[in-house]
Amino acid sequence: MPKASVKRLIECKKDQLVDLVLDIEKYPEFVPFCLDSHVYERNKEGNQILIIADLTIGKGPFKDTYKSDVKFDKENSTINVTNIGGPLNHLENNWNFNETKRGTEISFDINFEIENKFLNVLMSKSFEFGLNKIADAFQKRAEDLYRPIED
């Protein structure tokens, strides 16, 4: 199963970055390889926000849609995502947010398995590169939206 993790320090407030990650409808505007998104449910239960959403991911002739269960735990500053439908046998990713004096440290871990064994091998080879491109996109989006303009 392909696995990877990324850590970044972003000069934004934790709440801003959590909002950015939970704004799934906007992913096609800035996330590489994300062609479409659709949120079916968004509920608040105590300190949690629960979301059911589809993402359509692709490049060139390859594209697939998968459905995810997204859980934001405000108390622990974490977002956990698991697949509940689509071309993946397994998907789990976790976001952790830790606010510091210099910004917010984000760590993002992901592991998944695609039903198609050939694509699984291909993804394993290029996955770290793709994950870094996605992390770059989130960081740039956060900086564009939230970082104050310096004179």
PDB file of C-alpha atoms in Angstrom:
ATOM      1  CA  MET A   1       0.000   0.000   0.000  1.00  0.00           C
ATOM      2  CA  PRO A   2       1.411   3.431  -0.875  1.00  0.00           C
ATOM      3  CA  LYS A   3       2.070   5.506   2.255  1.00  0.00           C
ATOM      4  CA  ALA A   4       3.527   8.960   2.694  1.00  0.00           C
ATOM      5  CA  SER A   5       3.566  11.899   5.051  1.00  0.00           C
ATOM      6  CA  VAL A   6       4.287  15.584   4.748  1.00  0.00           C
ATOM      7  CA  LYS A   7       4.920  18.272   7.358  1.00  0.00           C
ATOM      8  CA  ARG A   8       4.704  21.988   6.720  1.00  0.00           C
ATOM      9  CA  LEU A   9       4.854  25.153   8.787  1.00  0.00           C
ATOM     10  CA  ILE A  10       2.391  27.639   7.301  1.00  0.00           C
ATOM     11  CA  GLU A  11       2.186  31.246   8.463  1.00  0.00           C
ATOM     12  CA  CYS A  12      -1.544  31.149   9.171  1.00  0.00           C
ATOM     13  CA  LYS A  13      -3.825  30.506  12.113  1.00  0.00           C
ATOM     14  CA  LYS A  14      -4.891  26.939  12.830  1.00  0.00           C
ATOM     15  CA  ASP A  15      -8.609  27.724  12.404  1.00  0.00           C
ATOM     16  CA  GLN A  16      -7.964  29.218   8.963  1.00  0.00           C
ATOM     17  CA  LEU A  17      -6.138  26.085   7.819  1.00  0.00           C
ATOM     18  CA  VAL A  18      -8.806  23.765   9.222  1.00  0.00           C
ATOM     19  CA  ASP A  19     -11.445  25.785   7.332  1.00  0.00           C
ATOM     20  CA  LEU A  20      -9.366  25.522   4.153  1.00  0.00           C
ATOM     21  CA  VAL A  21      -9.098  21.715   4.417  1.00  0.00           C
ATOM     22  CA  LEU A  22     -12.807  21.344   5.231  1.00  0.00           C
ATOM     23  CA  ASP A  23     -13.831  23.541   2.257  1.00  0.00           C
ATOM     24  CA  ILE A  24     -13.931  20.479   0.020  1.00  0.00           C
ATOM     25  CA  GLU A  25     -16.139  22.161  -2.591  1.00  0.00           C
ATOM     26  CA  LYS A  26     -13.228  24.461  -3.505  1.00  0.00           C
ATOM     27  CA  TYR A  27     -10.646  21.697  -4.080  1.00  0.00           C
ATOM     28  CA  PRO A  28     -11.040  21.685  -7.893  1.00  0.00           C
ATOM     29  CA  GLU A  29      -9.895  25.338  -7.886  1.00  0.00           C
ATOM     30  CA  PHE A  30      -6.453  24.602  -6.448  1.00  0.00           C
ATOM     31  CA  VAL A  31      -5.721  20.907  -5.720  1.00  0.00           C
ATOM     32  CA  PRO A  32      -3.700  19.218  -8.482  1.00  0.00           C
ATOM     33  CA  PHE A  33      -5.491  16.298 -10.139  1.00  0.00           C
ATOM     34  CA  CYS A  34      -8.829  17.160  -8.445  1.00  0.00           C
ATOM     35  CA  LEU A  35     -11.372  17.520 -11.222  1.00  0.00           C
ATOM     36  CA  ASP A  36     -14.609  17.749  -9.207  1.00  0.00           C
ATOM     37  CA  SER A  37     -16.007  17.586  -5.685  1.00  0.00           C
ATOM     38  CA  HIS A  38     -19.424  17.175  -4.146  1.00  0.00           C
ATOM     39  CA  VAL A  39     -20.476  17.351  -0.493  1.00  0.00           C
ATOM     40  CA  TYR A  40     -23.520  15.218   0.337  1.00  0.00           C
ATOM     41  CA  GLU A  41     -23.725  15.824   4.076  1.00  0.00           C
ATOM     42  CA  ARG A  42     -22.186  18.230   6.574  1.00  0.00           C
ATOM     43  CA  ASN A  43     -23.242  17.826  10.211  1.00  0.00           C
ATOM     44  CA  LYS A  44     -21.998  19.110  13.528  1.00  0.00           C
ATOM     45  CA  GLU A  45     -22.085  16.780  16.532  1.00  0.00           C
ATOM     46  CA  GLY A  46     -20.549  18.219  19.694  1.00  0.00           C
ATOM     47  CA  ASN A  47     -16.882  18.973  18.979  1.00  0.00           C
ATOM     48  CA  GLN A  48     -16.968  17.199  15.618  1.00  0.00           C
ATOM     49  CA  ILE A  49     -17.867  18.143  12.066  1.00  0.00           C
ATOM     50  CA  LEU A  50     -18.880  15.128   9.964  1.00  0.00           C
ATOM     51  CA  ILE A  51     -18.805  15.318   6.162  1.00  0.00           C
ATOM     52  CA  ILE A  52     -19.614  12.819   3.409  1.00  0.00           C
ATOM     53  CA  ALA A  53     -18.109  13.932   0.088  1.00  0.00           C
ATOM     54  CA  ASP A  54     -17.019  12.758  -3.360  1.00  0.00           C
ATOM     55  CA  LEU A  55     -13.780  13.743  -5.035  1.00  0.00           C
ATOM     56  CA  THR A  56     -13.076  13.066  -8.692  1.00  0.00           C
ATOM     57  CA  ILE A  57      -9.339  12.678  -9.184  1.00  0.00           C
ATOM     58  CA  GLY A  58      -7.588  12.207 -12.498  1.00  0.00           C
ATOM     59  CA  LYS A  59      -4.992  13.066 -15.061  1.00  0.00           C
ATOM     60  CA  GLY A  60      -5.194  12.500 -18.769  1.00  0.00           C
ATOM     61  CA  PRO A  61      -7.419   9.525 -19.633  1.00  0.00           C
ATOM     62  CA  PHE A  62      -7.472   8.268 -16.035  1.00  0.00           C
ATOM     63  CA  LYS A  63     -10.106   9.564 -13.649  1.00  0.00           C
ATOM     64  CA  ASP A  64     -12.114   8.101 -10.808  1.00  0.00           C
ATOM     65  CA  THR A  65     -14.530   9.296  -8.162  1.00  0.00           C
ATOM     66  CA  TYR A  66     -14.356   8.147  -4.591  1.00  0.00           C
ATOM     67  CA  LYS A  67     -16.594   8.837  -1.634  1.00  0.00           C
ATOM     68  CA  SER A  68     -15.079   9.752   1.733  1.00  0.00           C
ATOM     69  CA  ASP A  69     -16.110  10.030   5.333  1.00  0.00           C
ATOM     70  CA  VAL A  70     -14.433  13.136   6.792  1.00  0.00           C
ATOM     71  CA  LYS A  71     -14.327  13.740  10.545  1.00  0.00           C
ATOM     72  CA  PHE A  72     -12.961  16.929  12.110  1.00  0.00           C
ATOM     73  CA  ASP A  73     -12.259  16.657  15.835  1.00  0.00           C
ATOM     74  CA  LYS A  74     -11.983  20.215  17.167  1.00  0.00           C
ATOM     75  CA  GLU A  75     -10.701  19.120  20.575  1.00  0.00           C
ATOM     76  CA  ASN A  76      -7.680  17.309  19.092  1.00  0.00           C
ATOM     77  CA  SER A  77      -7.261  19.543  16.001  1.00  0.00           C
ATOM     78  CA  THR A  78      -7.381  16.552  13.661  1.00  0.00           C
ATOM     79  CA  ILE A  79      -9.181  15.648  10.450  1.00  0.00           C
ATOM     80  CA  ASN A  80      -9.483  11.943   9.625  1.00  0.00           C
ATOM     81  CA  VAL A  81     -10.613  10.752   6.208  1.00  0.00           C
ATOM     82  CA  THR A  82     -11.579   7.206   5.196  1.00  0.00           C
ATOM     83  CA  ASN A  83     -13.052   5.949   1.932  1.00  0.00           C
ATOM     84  CA  ILE A  84     -16.564   4.564   1.849  1.00  0.00           C
ATOM     85  CA  GLY A  85     -16.900   3.977  -1.895  1.00  0.00           C
ATOM     86  CA  GLY A  86     -15.103   4.111  -5.218  1.00  0.00           C
ATOM     87  CA  PRO A  87     -12.008   2.554  -6.789  1.00  0.00           C
ATOM     88  CA  LEU A  88     -10.023   2.290  -3.549  1.00  0.00           C
ATOM     89  CA  ASN A  89      -9.752  -0.831  -1.439  1.00  0.00           C
ATOM     90  CA  HIS A  90      -8.444   1.343   1.366  1.00  0.00           C
ATOM     91  CA  LEU A  91      -7.884   5.043   2.037  1.00  0.00           C
ATOM     92  CA  GLU A  92      -6.955   6.680   5.274  1.00  0.00           C
ATOM     93  CA  ASN A  93      -5.521  10.125   5.677  1.00  0.00           C
ATOM     94  CA  ASN A  94      -4.993  12.195   8.761  1.00  0.00           C
ATOM     95  CA  TRP A  95      -4.398  15.911   9.162  1.00  0.00           C
ATOM     96  CA  ASN A  96      -2.949  17.271  12.412  1.00  0.00           C
ATOM     97  CA  PHE A  97      -2.784  20.994  13.146  1.00  0.00           C
ATOM     98  CA  ASN A  98      -0.513  22.500  15.805  1.00  0.00           C
ATOM     99  CA  GLU A  99      -0.469  26.290  16.195  1.00  0.00           C
ATOM    100  CA  THR A 100       2.909  27.803  17.134  1.00  0.00           C
ATOM    101  CA  LYS A 101       4.239  31.345  17.481  1.00  0.00           C
ATOM    102  CA  ARG A 102       5.447  31.254  13.868  1.00  0.00           C
ATOM    103  CA  GLY A 103       2.289  29.822  12.314  1.00  0.00           C
ATOM    104  CA  THR A 104       0.647  26.404  12.206  1.00  0.00           C
ATOM    105  CA  GLU A 105       2.475  23.154  11.738  1.00  0.00           C
ATOM    106  CA  ILE A 106       0.462  20.746   9.621  1.00  0.00           C
ATOM    107  CA  SER A 107       1.238  17.078   9.304  1.00  0.00           C
ATOM    108  CA  PHE A 108      -0.571  15.020   6.708  1.00  0.00           C
ATOM    109  CA  ASP A 109      -0.315  11.226   6.553  1.00  0.00           C
ATOM    110  CA  ILE A 110      -1.951   9.078   3.910  1.00  0.00           C
ATOM    111  CA  ASN A 111      -2.071   5.432   2.936  1.00  0.00           C
ATOM    112  CA  PHE A 112      -4.263   3.799   0.351  1.00  0.00           C
ATOM    113  CA  GLU A 113      -4.704   0.833  -1.932  1.00  0.00           C
ATOM    114  CA  ILE A 114      -6.307   0.969  -5.375  1.00  0.00           C
ATOM    115  CA  GLU A 115      -8.353  -2.008  -6.610  1.00  0.00           C
ATOM    116  CA  ASN A 116      -6.390  -2.053  -9.877  1.00  0.00           C
ATOM    117  CA  LYS A 117      -3.034  -3.691  -8.975  1.00  0.00           C
ATOM    118  CA  PHE A 118      -1.214  -2.164 -11.969  1.00  0.00           C
ATOM    119  CA  LEU A 119      -2.325   1.357 -11.017  1.00  0.00           C
ATOM    120  CA  ASN A 120      -1.392   0.616  -7.417  1.00  0.00           C
ATOM    121  CA  VAL A 121       2.214  -0.108  -8.481  1.00  0.00           C
ATOM    122  CA  LEU A 122       2.317   3.037 -10.650  1.00  0.00           C
ATOM    123  CA  MET A 123       0.963   5.189  -7.828  1.00  0.00           C
ATOM    124  CA  SER A 124       3.510   3.785  -5.384  1.00  0.00           C
ATOM    125  CA  LYS A 125       6.314   5.034  -7.615  1.00  0.00           C
ATOM    126  CA  SER A 126       5.072   8.612  -8.037  1.00  0.00           C
ATOM    127  CA  PHE A 127       3.036   9.061  -4.886  1.00  0.00           C
ATOM    128  CA  GLU A 128       5.514  11.057  -2.776  1.00  0.00           C
ATOM    129  CA  PHE A 129       5.971  13.536  -5.643  1.00  0.00           C
ATOM    130  CA  GLY A 130       2.203  13.926  -6.051  1.00  0.00           C
ATOM    131  CA  LEU A 131       1.664  14.364  -2.333  1.00  0.00           C
ATOM    132  CA  ASN A 132       4.252  17.136  -2.200  1.00  0.00           C
ATOM    133  CA  LYS A 133       2.511  18.893  -5.113  1.00  0.00           C
ATOM    134  CA  ILE A 134      -0.783  18.680  -3.224  1.00  0.00           C
ATOM    135  CA  ALA A 135       0.841  19.984  -0.012  1.00  0.00           C
ATOM    136  CA  ASP A 136       2.367  22.843  -2.039  1.00  0.00           C
ATOM    137  CA  ALA A 137      -1.095  23.666  -3.406  1.00  0.00           C
ATOM    138  CA  PHE A 138      -2.670  23.808   0.068  1.00  0.00           C
ATOM    139  CA  GLN A 139       0.199  25.947   1.360  1.00  0.00           C
ATOM    140  CA  LYS A 140      -0.031  28.382  -1.566  1.00  0.00           C
ATOM    141  CA  ARG A 141      -3.822  28.605  -1.221  1.00  0.00           C
ATOM    142  CA  ALA A 142      -3.502  29.322   2.527  1.00  0.00           C
ATOM    143  CA  GLU A 143      -0.882  31.995   1.918  1.00  0.00           C
ATOM    144  CA  ASP A 144      -2.962  33.586  -0.852  1.00  0.00           C
ATOM    145  CA  LEU A 145      -6.095  33.664   1.311  1.00  0.00           C
ATOM    146  CA  TYR A 146      -4.799  34.384   4.778  1.00  0.00           C
ATOM    147  CA  ARG A 147      -1.257  35.699   4.988  1.00  0.00           C
ATOM    148  CA  PRO A 148      -1.136  39.455   5.512  1.00  0.00           C
ATOM    149  CA  ILE A 149       0.419  41.487   2.727  1.00  0.00           C
ATOM    150  CA  GLU A 150       3.711  42.980   3.900  1.00  0.00           C
ATOM    151  CA  ASP A 151       4.784  46.457   2.857  1.00  0.00           C
TER     152      ASP A 151
END
